[in-house]
Coordinates of C-alpha atoms in Angstrom, one line a residue:
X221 CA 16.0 3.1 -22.1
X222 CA 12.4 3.8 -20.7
X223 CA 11.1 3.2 -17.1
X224 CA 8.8 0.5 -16.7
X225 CA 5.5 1.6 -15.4
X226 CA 4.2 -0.1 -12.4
X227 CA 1.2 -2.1 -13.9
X228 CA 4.0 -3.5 -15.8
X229 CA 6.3 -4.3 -12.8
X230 CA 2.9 -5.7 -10.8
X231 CA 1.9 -7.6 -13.9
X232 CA 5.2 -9.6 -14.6
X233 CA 5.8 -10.0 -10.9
X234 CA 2.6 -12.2 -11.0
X235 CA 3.3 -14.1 -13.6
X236 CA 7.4 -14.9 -13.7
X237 CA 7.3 -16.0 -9.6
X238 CA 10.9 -16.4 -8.1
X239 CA 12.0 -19.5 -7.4
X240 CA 15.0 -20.4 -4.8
X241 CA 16.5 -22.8 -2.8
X242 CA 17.1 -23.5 0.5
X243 CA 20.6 -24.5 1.7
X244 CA 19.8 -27.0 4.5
X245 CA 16.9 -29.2 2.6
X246 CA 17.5 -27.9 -0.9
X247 CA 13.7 -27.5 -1.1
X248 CA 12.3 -25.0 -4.2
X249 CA 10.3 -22.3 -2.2
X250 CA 7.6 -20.4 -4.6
X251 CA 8.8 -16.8 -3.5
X252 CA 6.1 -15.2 -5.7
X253 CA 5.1 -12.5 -3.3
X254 CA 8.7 -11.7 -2.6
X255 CA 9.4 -8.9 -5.4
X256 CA 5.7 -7.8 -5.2
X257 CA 6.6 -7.0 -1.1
X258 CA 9.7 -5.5 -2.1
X259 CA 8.7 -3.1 -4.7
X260 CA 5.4 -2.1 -2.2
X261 CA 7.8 -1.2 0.6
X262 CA 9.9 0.6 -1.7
X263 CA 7.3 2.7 -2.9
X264 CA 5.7 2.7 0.5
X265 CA 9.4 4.6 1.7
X266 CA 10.0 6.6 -1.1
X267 CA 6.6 8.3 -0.2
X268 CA 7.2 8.6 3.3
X269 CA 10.5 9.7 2.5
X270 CA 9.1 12.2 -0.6
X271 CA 6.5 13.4 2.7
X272 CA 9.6 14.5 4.8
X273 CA 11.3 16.4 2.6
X274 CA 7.8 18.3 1.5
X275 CA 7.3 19.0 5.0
X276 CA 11.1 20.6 5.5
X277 CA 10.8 23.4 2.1
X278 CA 7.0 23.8 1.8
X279 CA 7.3 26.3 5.5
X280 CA 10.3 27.8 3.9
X281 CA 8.1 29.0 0.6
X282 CA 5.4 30.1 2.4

């Protein structure tokens, strides 16, 4: 199984938007964004978090 690469994830993000539905009005709410956020601030963490550990072990091989 190969990874998707991101212009692929960014690409069918935009064009198959996420519909759902509220339980009080049952209205259909156009959550397009919704996985496009998600996968930004999961990238967006996994750097800061990738920063950290750089930070911790790059002093220890100098």
């Amino acid at each position: 199984m190969t990874t998707p690469s991101l212009g692929f994830l960014l690409r069918h993000s935009v064009r198959h938007p996420v519909r759902t539905t509220r339980r009080n009005n049952h209205k259909t709410i156009d959550a397009t964004g919704c996985g496009l956020g998600l996968l930004i601030v999961v990238l967006g963490f996994s750097g800061l978090v990738a920063t950290w550990v750089a930070s911790m072990i790059l002093p220890l091989l100098i």
